Amino acid sequence: PATPAGESKLQTSHVLPRLAHRLSGLTHPRVLDMGSVVGGNLQFFIELGCKITSDDLLKPVAVVRPDGQQGIDWKNPTTNRLDHADDTYEAIIAWDIFDFLPPSEAQIFAKDLYRVVKPGGVVLCYFTSRETERREAHRRYRIQGQDKIEWIPVSTTRMLRQVYQNRDINLFFAGFRTHTAFVLQNGTREMLLEKKLPS
């Protein structure tokens, strides 16, 4: 059943502890958090010794930015969605962004993730797997501990979710391997995807 609007739920994360362990073994790893800006999430990664950047991809994009330049052209297949240099991040927290992108945009976005994550780096993603979740409210995620994440419904017009199958995910992340994957109690796939090292 869908979570009632306004009701948050604490979920056990099986992927976050693995990500935290991985990052804590690196020297000042760079992490990109692509969800809504949540101070506690930033602090979580800072305490692991990370350099954290926050970039909410689903926030509204103005047609003309304050500096007079045009905003992101979402329909242009050559557009880089992420304004970051190649091979910048050891980890990217993409949350459920793919749920809100149609296949053509999801394919482009995955290629952009591949571009900005370092070889051997990882991407954390959630994928809706049940048709009944299509109309659930958009969520914000708040890390409450090494293995606990609070899912907070937020008001938004972007409520229609895509439901991607494993074959779709494998296609999007062709340059990655599945490091860890779990299906949570609510049916959501929680995945850690690792960019393959050059052969």
mmCIF file of N, CA and C in Angstrom, residues 86-181:
data_model
loop_
_atom_site.group_PDB
_atom_site.id
_atom_site.type_symbol
_atom_site.label_atom_id
_atom_site.label_comp_id
_atom_site.label_asym_id
_atom_site.label_seq_id
_atom_site.Cartn_x
_atom_site.Cartn_y
_atom_site.Cartn_z
ATOM 1 N N ASP A 86 34.908 15.174 -15.520
ATOM 2 C CA ASP A 86 34.996 13.726 -15.650
ATOM 3 C C ASP A 86 35.773 13.125 -14.475
ATOM 4 N N ASP A 87 35.397 11.915 -14.082
ATOM 5 C CA ASP A 87 36.137 11.140 -13.078
ATOM 6 C C ASP A 87 36.386 11.934 -11.793
ATOM 7 N N THR A 88 35.336 12.583 -11.292
ATOM 8 C CA THR A 88 35.470 13.452 -10.122
ATOM 9 C C THR A 88 35.168 12.743 -8.806
ATOM 10 N N TYR A 89 34.170 11.866 -8.791
ATOM 11 C CA TYR A 89 33.614 11.378 -7.522
ATOM 12 C C TYR A 89 33.886 9.892 -7.274
ATOM 13 N N GLU A 90 34.181 9.596 -6.013
ATOM 14 C CA GLU A 90 34.278 8.188 -5.590
ATOM 15 C C GLU A 90 32.891 7.582 -5.397
ATOM 16 N N ALA A 91 31.911 8.440 -5.073
ATOM 17 C CA ALA A 91 30.553 7.930 -4.857
ATOM 18 C C ALA A 91 29.527 8.988 -5.229
ATOM 19 N N ILE A 92 28.412 8.527 -5.783
ATOM 20 C CA ILE A 92 27.279 9.402 -6.086
ATOM 21 C C ILE A 92 26.033 8.787 -5.458
ATOM 22 N N ILE A 93 25.287 9.617 -4.736
ATOM 23 C CA ILE A 93 24.042 9.179 -4.122
ATOM 24 C C ILE A 93 22.914 9.700 -5.009
ATOM 25 N N ALA A 94 22.363 8.828 -5.851
ATOM 26 C CA ALA A 94 21.348 9.254 -6.817
ATOM 27 C C ALA A 94 19.926 9.088 -6.275
ATOM 28 N N TRP A 95 19.776 8.429 -5.120
ATOM 29 C CA TRP A 95 18.467 8.188 -4.518
ATOM 30 C C TRP A 95 17.505 7.597 -5.563
ATOM 31 N N ASP A 96 16.324 8.201 -5.753
ATOM 32 C CA ASP A 96 15.317 7.625 -6.664
ATOM 33 C C ASP A 96 15.144 8.439 -7.948
ATOM 34 N N ILE A 97 16.168 9.153 -8.365
ATOM 35 C CA ILE A 97 16.048 10.037 -9.532
ATOM 36 C C ILE A 97 15.545 9.299 -10.764
ATOM 37 N N PHE A 98 16.022 8.075 -10.984
ATOM 38 C CA PHE A 98 15.620 7.347 -12.190
ATOM 39 C C PHE A 98 14.116 7.111 -12.248
ATOM 40 N N ASP A 99 13.472 7.034 -11.090
ATOM 41 C CA ASP A 99 12.021 6.828 -11.062
ATOM 42 C C ASP A 99 11.258 7.954 -11.746
ATOM 43 N N PHE A 100 11.884 9.109 -11.889
ATOM 44 C CA PHE A 100 11.199 10.273 -12.439
ATOM 45 C C PHE A 100 11.689 10.645 -13.836
ATOM 46 N N LEU A 101 12.501 9.791 -14.432
ATOM 47 C CA LEU A 101 13.024 10.057 -15.779
ATOM 48 C C LEU A 101 12.472 9.023 -16.762
ATOM 49 N N PRO A 102 11.946 9.466 -17.902
ATOM 50 C CA PRO A 102 11.552 8.509 -18.942
ATOM 51 C C PRO A 102 12.790 7.823 -19.494
ATOM 52 N N PRO A 103 12.628 6.682 -20.171
ATOM 53 C CA PRO A 103 13.788 5.902 -20.597
ATOM 54 C C PRO A 103 14.846 6.672 -21.371
ATOM 55 N N SER A 104 14.435 7.565 -22.280
ATOM 56 C CA SER A 104 15.427 8.294 -23.074
ATOM 57 C C SER A 104 16.292 9.189 -22.194
ATOM 58 N N GLU A 105 15.681 9.851 -21.206
ATOM 59 C CA GLU A 105 16.444 10.716 -20.308
ATOM 60 C C GLU A 105 17.244 9.888 -19.297
ATOM 61 N N ALA A 106 16.686 8.761 -18.863
ATOM 62 C CA ALA A 106 17.395 7.900 -17.918
ATOM 63 C C ALA A 106 18.675 7.364 -18.543
ATOM 64 N N GLN A 107 18.617 7.023 -19.822
ATOM 65 C CA GLN A 107 19.799 6.513 -20.518
ATOM 66 C C GLN A 107 20.898 7.567 -20.567
ATOM 67 N N ILE A 108 20.522 8.799 -20.874
ATOM 68 C CA ILE A 108 21.483 9.898 -20.947
ATOM 69 C C ILE A 108 22.053 10.204 -19.565
ATOM 70 N N PHE A 109 21.176 10.207 -18.553
ATOM 71 C CA PHE A 109 21.614 10.504 -17.199
ATOM 72 C C PHE A 109 22.613 9.455 -16.705
ATOM 73 N N ALA A 110 22.345 8.182 -16.993
ATOM 74 C CA ALA A 110 23.264 7.119 -16.582
ATOM 75 C C ALA A 110 24.632 7.296 -17.235
ATOM 76 N N LYS A 111 24.639 7.724 -18.491
ATOM 77 C CA LYS A 111 25.923 7.971 -19.173
ATOM 78 C C LYS A 111 26.671 9.124 -18.513
ATOM 79 N N ASP A 112 25.912 10.117 -18.056
ATOM 80 C CA ASP A 112 26.542 11.248 -17.383
ATOM 81 C C ASP A 112 27.101 10.828 -16.022
ATOM 82 N N LEU A 113 26.385 9.951 -15.323
ATOM 83 C CA LEU A 113 26.910 9.411 -14.068
ATOM 84 C C LEU A 113 28.211 8.662 -14.335
ATOM 85 N N TYR A 114 28.227 7.881 -15.393
ATOM 86 C CA TYR A 114 29.429 7.130 -15.757
ATOM 87 C C TYR A 114 30.602 8.086 -15.999
ATOM 88 N N ARG A 115 30.293 9.224 -16.594
ATOM 89 C CA ARG A 115 31.334 10.191 -16.929
ATOM 90 C C ARG A 115 31.956 10.806 -15.675
ATOM 91 N N VAL A 116 31.145 11.157 -14.681
ATOM 92 C CA VAL A 116 31.667 11.929 -13.545
ATOM 93 C C VAL A 116 32.157 11.061 -12.388
ATOM 94 N N VAL A 117 31.796 9.772 -12.361
ATOM 95 C CA VAL A 117 32.285 8.912 -11.281
ATOM 96 C C VAL A 117 33.624 8.304 -11.703
ATOM 97 N N LYS A 118 34.517 8.155 -10.735
ATOM 98 C CA LYS A 118 35.839 7.604 -11.027
ATOM 99 C C LYS A 118 35.742 6.111 -11.329
ATOM 100 N N PRO A 119 36.651 5.564 -12.118
ATOM 101 C CA PRO A 119 36.705 4.111 -12.276
ATOM 102 C C PRO A 119 36.837 3.449 -10.902
ATOM 103 N N GLY A 120 36.014 2.442 -10.656
ATOM 104 C CA GLY A 120 35.985 1.815 -9.340
ATOM 105 C C GLY A 120 35.072 2.519 -8.360
ATOM 106 N N GLY A 121 34.540 3.701 -8.747
ATOM 107 C CA GLY A 121 33.607 4.431 -7.903
ATOM 108 C C GLY A 121 32.214 3.832 -7.974
ATOM 109 N N VAL A 122 31.324 4.294 -7.101
ATOM 110 C CA VAL A 122 30.010 3.662 -6.977
ATOM 111 C C VAL A 122 28.875 4.680 -7.032
ATOM 112 N N VAL A 123 27.691 4.171 -7.404
ATOM 113 C CA VAL A 123 26.461 4.958 -7.426
ATOM 114 C C VAL A 123 25.414 4.221 -6.600
ATOM 115 N N LEU A 124 24.806 4.917 -5.636
ATOM 116 C CA LEU A 124 23.710 4.360 -4.853
ATOM 117 C C LEU A 124 22.403 4.805 -5.473
ATOM 118 N N CYS A 125 21.505 3.860 -5.749
ATOM 119 C CA CYS A 125 20.216 4.172 -6.386
ATOM 120 C C CYS A 125 19.089 3.380 -5.743
ATOM 121 N N TYR A 126 17.892 3.973 -5.790
ATOM 122 C CA TYR A 126 16.650 3.264 -5.490
ATOM 123 C C TYR A 126 15.839 3.165 -6.782
ATOM 124 N N PHE A 127 15.211 2.013 -6.989
ATOM 125 C CA PHE A 127 14.331 1.831 -8.143
ATOM 126 C C PHE A 127 13.001 1.264 -7.674
ATOM 127 N N THR A 128 11.923 1.978 -7.991
ATOM 128 C CA THR A 128 10.585 1.455 -7.729
ATOM 129 C C THR A 128 10.388 0.174 -8.531
ATOM 130 N N SER A 129 9.814 -0.856 -7.910
ATOM 131 C CA SER A 129 9.610 -2.112 -8.633
ATOM 132 C C SER A 129 8.151 -2.541 -8.687
ATOM 133 N N ARG A 130 7.274 -1.840 -7.972
ATOM 134 C CA ARG A 130 5.859 -2.214 -7.951
ATOM 135 C C ARG A 130 5.015 -1.143 -8.640
ATOM 136 N N GLU A 131 4.089 -1.599 -9.455
ATOM 137 C CA GLU A 131 3.191 -0.661 -10.135
ATOM 138 C C GLU A 131 2.394 0.171 -9.134
ATOM 139 N N THR A 132 2.124 -0.392 -7.951
ATOM 140 C CA THR A 132 1.325 0.327 -6.953
ATOM 141 C C THR A 132 2.058 1.544 -6.402
ATOM 142 N N GLU A 133 3.381 1.622 -6.620
ATOM 143 C CA GLU A 133 4.153 2.763 -6.105
ATOM 144 C C GLU A 133 4.156 3.950 -7.063
ATOM 145 N N ARG A 134 3.590 3.773 -8.243
ATOM 146 C CA ARG A 134 3.665 4.847 -9.251
ATOM 147 C C ARG A 134 3.168 6.186 -8.722
ATOM 148 N N ARG A 135 2.113 6.144 -7.915
ATOM 149 C CA ARG A 135 1.481 7.390 -7.473
ATOM 150 C C ARG A 135 1.869 7.789 -6.056
ATOM 151 N N GLU A 136 2.876 7.139 -5.504
ATOM 152 C CA GLU A 136 3.336 7.577 -4.190
ATOM 153 C C GLU A 136 3.991 8.951 -4.303
ATOM 154 N N ALA A 137 3.903 9.699 -3.229
ATOM 155 C CA ALA A 137 4.485 11.046 -3.226
ATOM 156 C C ALA A 137 5.993 10.978 -3.445
ATOM 157 N N HIS A 138 6.524 12.050 -4.046
ATOM 158 C CA HIS A 138 7.978 12.202 -4.153
ATOM 159 C C HIS A 138 8.551 12.230 -2.733
ATOM 160 N N ARG A 139 9.758 11.689 -2.567
ATOM 161 C CA ARG A 139 10.321 11.549 -1.235
ATOM 162 C C ARG A 139 11.614 12.344 -1.061
ATOM 163 N N ARG A 140 11.855 12.707 0.178
ATOM 164 C CA ARG A 140 13.164 13.206 0.586
ATOM 165 C C ARG A 140 13.736 12.139 1.519
ATOM 166 N N TYR A 141 15.044 11.981 1.487
ATOM 167 C CA TYR A 141 15.679 10.926 2.275
ATOM 168 C C TYR A 141 16.595 11.553 3.319
ATOM 169 N N ARG A 142 16.443 11.102 4.565
ATOM 170 C CA ARG A 142 17.257 11.632 5.659
ATOM 171 C C ARG A 142 17.972 10.470 6.337
ATOM 172 N N ILE A 143 19.303 10.479 6.276
ATOM 173 C CA ILE A 143 20.099 9.426 6.897
ATOM 174 C C ILE A 143 20.025 9.586 8.419
ATOM 175 N N GLN A 144 19.595 8.519 9.108
ATOM 176 C CA GLN A 144 19.438 8.559 10.568
ATOM 177 C C GLN A 144 20.465 7.692 11.284
ATOM 178 N N GLY A 145 21.322 7.035 10.528
ATOM 179 C CA GLY A 145 22.355 6.178 11.117
ATOM 180 C C GLY A 145 23.003 5.376 10.010
ATOM 181 N N GLN A 146 23.977 4.546 10.366
ATOM 182 C CA GLN A 146 24.712 3.789 9.355
ATOM 183 C C GLN A 146 23.794 2.888 8.532
ATOM 184 N N ASP A 147 22.676 2.435 9.129
ATOM 185 C CA ASP A 147 21.798 1.531 8.388
ATOM 186 C C ASP A 147 20.337 1.946 8.447
ATOM 187 N N LYS A 148 20.075 3.213 8.749
ATOM 188 C CA LYS A 148 18.691 3.682 8.845
ATOM 189 C C LYS A 148 18.513 4.957 8.006
ATOM 190 N N ILE A 149 17.494 4.941 7.140
ATOM 191 C CA ILE A 149 17.183 6.103 6.309
ATOM 192 C C ILE A 149 15.704 6.403 6.451
ATOM 193 N N GLU A 150 15.378 7.639 6.777
ATOM 194 C CA GLU A 150 13.987 8.062 6.889
ATOM 195 C C GLU A 150 13.488 8.498 5.509
ATOM 196 N N TRP A 151 12.372 7.925 5.075
ATOM 197 C CA TRP A 151 11.752 8.272 3.795
ATOM 198 C C TRP A 151 10.619 9.250 4.095
ATOM 199 N N ILE A 152 10.738 10.465 3.605
ATOM 200 C CA ILE A 152 9.792 11.522 3.954
ATOM 201 C C ILE A 152 9.041 11.961 2.697
ATOM 202 N N PRO A 153 7.726 11.688 2.610
ATOM 203 C CA PRO A 153 6.968 12.169 1.447
ATOM 204 C C PRO A 153 6.938 13.692 1.424
ATOM 205 N N VAL A 154 7.114 14.266 0.243
ATOM 206 C CA VAL A 154 7.047 15.723 0.094
ATOM 207 C C VAL A 154 6.082 16.056 -1.027
ATOM 208 N N SER A 155 5.501 17.209 -0.923
ATOM 209 C CA SER A 155 4.531 17.643 -1.927
ATOM 210 C C SER A 155 5.244 17.998 -3.221
ATOM 211 N N THR A 156 4.757 17.473 -4.319
ATOM 212 C CA THR A 156 5.366 17.758 -5.616
ATOM 213 C C THR A 156 4.406 17.373 -6.717
ATOM 214 N N THR A 157 4.617 17.941 -7.882
ATOM 215 C CA THR A 157 3.795 17.563 -9.034
ATOM 216 C C THR A 157 4.382 16.353 -9.747
ATOM 217 N N ARG A 158 5.629 15.975 -9.433
ATOM 218 C CA ARG A 158 6.290 14.852 -10.114
ATOM 219 C C ARG A 158 5.981 13.557 -9.375
ATOM 220 N N MET A 159 4.739 13.088 -9.465
ATOM 221 C CA MET A 159 4.344 11.904 -8.707
ATOM 222 C C MET A 159 4.280 10.633 -9.552
ATOM 223 N N LEU A 160 4.242 10.732 -10.869
ATOM 224 C CA LEU A 160 4.156 9.530 -11.692
ATOM 225 C C LEU A 160 5.544 8.926 -11.852
ATOM 226 N N ARG A 161 5.742 7.750 -11.307
ATOM 227 C CA ARG A 161 7.049 7.105 -11.318
ATOM 228 C C ARG A 161 7.184 6.147 -12.492
ATOM 229 N N GLN A 162 8.410 5.997 -12.961
ATOM 230 C CA GLN A 162 8.734 4.946 -13.917
ATOM 231 C C GLN A 162 8.986 3.661 -13.132
ATOM 232 N N VAL A 163 8.634 2.542 -13.688
ATOM 233 C CA VAL A 163 8.937 1.265 -13.070
ATOM 234 C C VAL A 163 9.868 0.519 -14.015
ATOM 235 N N TYR A 164 11.156 0.509 -13.676
ATOM 236 C CA TYR A 164 12.161 -0.122 -14.529
ATOM 237 C C TYR A 164 12.451 -1.537 -14.041
ATOM 238 N N GLN A 165 12.589 -2.451 -14.991
ATOM 239 C CA GLN A 165 12.925 -3.837 -14.684
ATOM 240 C C GLN A 165 14.449 -3.990 -14.638
ATOM 241 N N ASN A 166 14.908 -5.128 -14.153
ATOM 242 C CA ASN A 166 16.347 -5.372 -14.061
ATOM 243 C C ASN A 166 17.049 -5.205 -15.406
ATOM 244 N N ARG A 167 16.397 -5.657 -16.477
ATOM 245 C CA ARG A 167 17.026 -5.546 -17.800
ATOM 246 C C ARG A 167 17.209 -4.079 -18.197
ATOM 247 N N ASP A 168 16.257 -3.210 -17.802
ATOM 248 C CA ASP A 168 16.386 -1.776 -18.092
ATOM 249 C C ASP A 168 17.569 -1.195 -17.326
ATOM 250 N N ILE A 169 17.669 -1.555 -16.047
ATOM 251 C CA ILE A 169 18.746 -1.038 -15.198
ATOM 252 C C ILE A 169 20.095 -1.494 -15.736
ATOM 253 N N ASN A 170 20.181 -2.761 -16.137
ATOM 254 C CA ASN A 170 21.427 -3.280 -16.706
ATOM 255 C C ASN A 170 21.804 -2.538 -17.977
ATOM 256 N N LEU A 171 20.806 -2.160 -18.769
ATOM 257 C CA LEU A 171 21.068 -1.411 -19.997
ATOM 258 C C LEU A 171 21.578 -0.013 -19.673
ATOM 259 N N PHE A 172 20.926 0.675 -18.730
ATOM 260 C CA PHE A 172 21.352 2.018 -18.347
ATOM 261 C C PHE A 172 22.790 2.009 -17.832
ATOM 262 N N PHE A 173 23.102 1.003 -17.003
ATOM 263 C CA PHE A 173 24.396 0.961 -16.323
ATOM 264 C C PHE A 173 25.326 -0.066 -16.975
ATOM 265 N N ALA A 174 25.404 -0.009 -18.288
ATOM 266 C CA ALA A 174 26.218 -0.980 -19.031
ATOM 267 C C ALA A 174 27.693 -0.913 -18.647
ATOM 268 N N GLY A 175 28.178 0.260 -18.229
ATOM 269 C CA GLY A 175 29.584 0.408 -17.855
ATOM 270 C C GLY A 175 29.850 0.134 -16.381
ATOM 271 N N PHE A 176 28.836 -0.391 -15.692
ATOM 272 C CA PHE A 176 28.938 -0.675 -14.262
ATOM 273 C C PHE A 176 28.703 -2.159 -14.013
ATOM 274 N N ARG A 177 29.074 -2.594 -12.817
ATOM 275 C CA ARG A 177 28.674 -3.921 -12.347
ATOM 276 C C ARG A 177 27.876 -3.730 -11.065
ATOM 277 N N THR A 178 26.968 -4.656 -10.798
ATOM 278 C CA THR A 178 26.182 -4.568 -9.573
ATOM 279 C C THR A 178 27.038 -5.034 -8.400
ATOM 280 N N HIS A 179 27.378 -4.094 -7.533
ATOM 281 C CA HIS A 179 28.189 -4.407 -6.353
ATOM 282 C C HIS A 179 27.311 -5.065 -5.288
ATOM 283 N N THR A 180 26.166 -4.450 -5.003
ATOM 284 C CA THR A 180 25.232 -4.950 -3.992
ATOM 285 C C THR A 180 23.820 -4.570 -4.413
ATOM 286 N N ALA A 181 22.856 -5.462 -4.196
ATOM 287 C CA ALA A 181 21.461 -5.159 -4.511
ATOM 288 C C ALA A 181 20.552 -5.891 -3.532
#
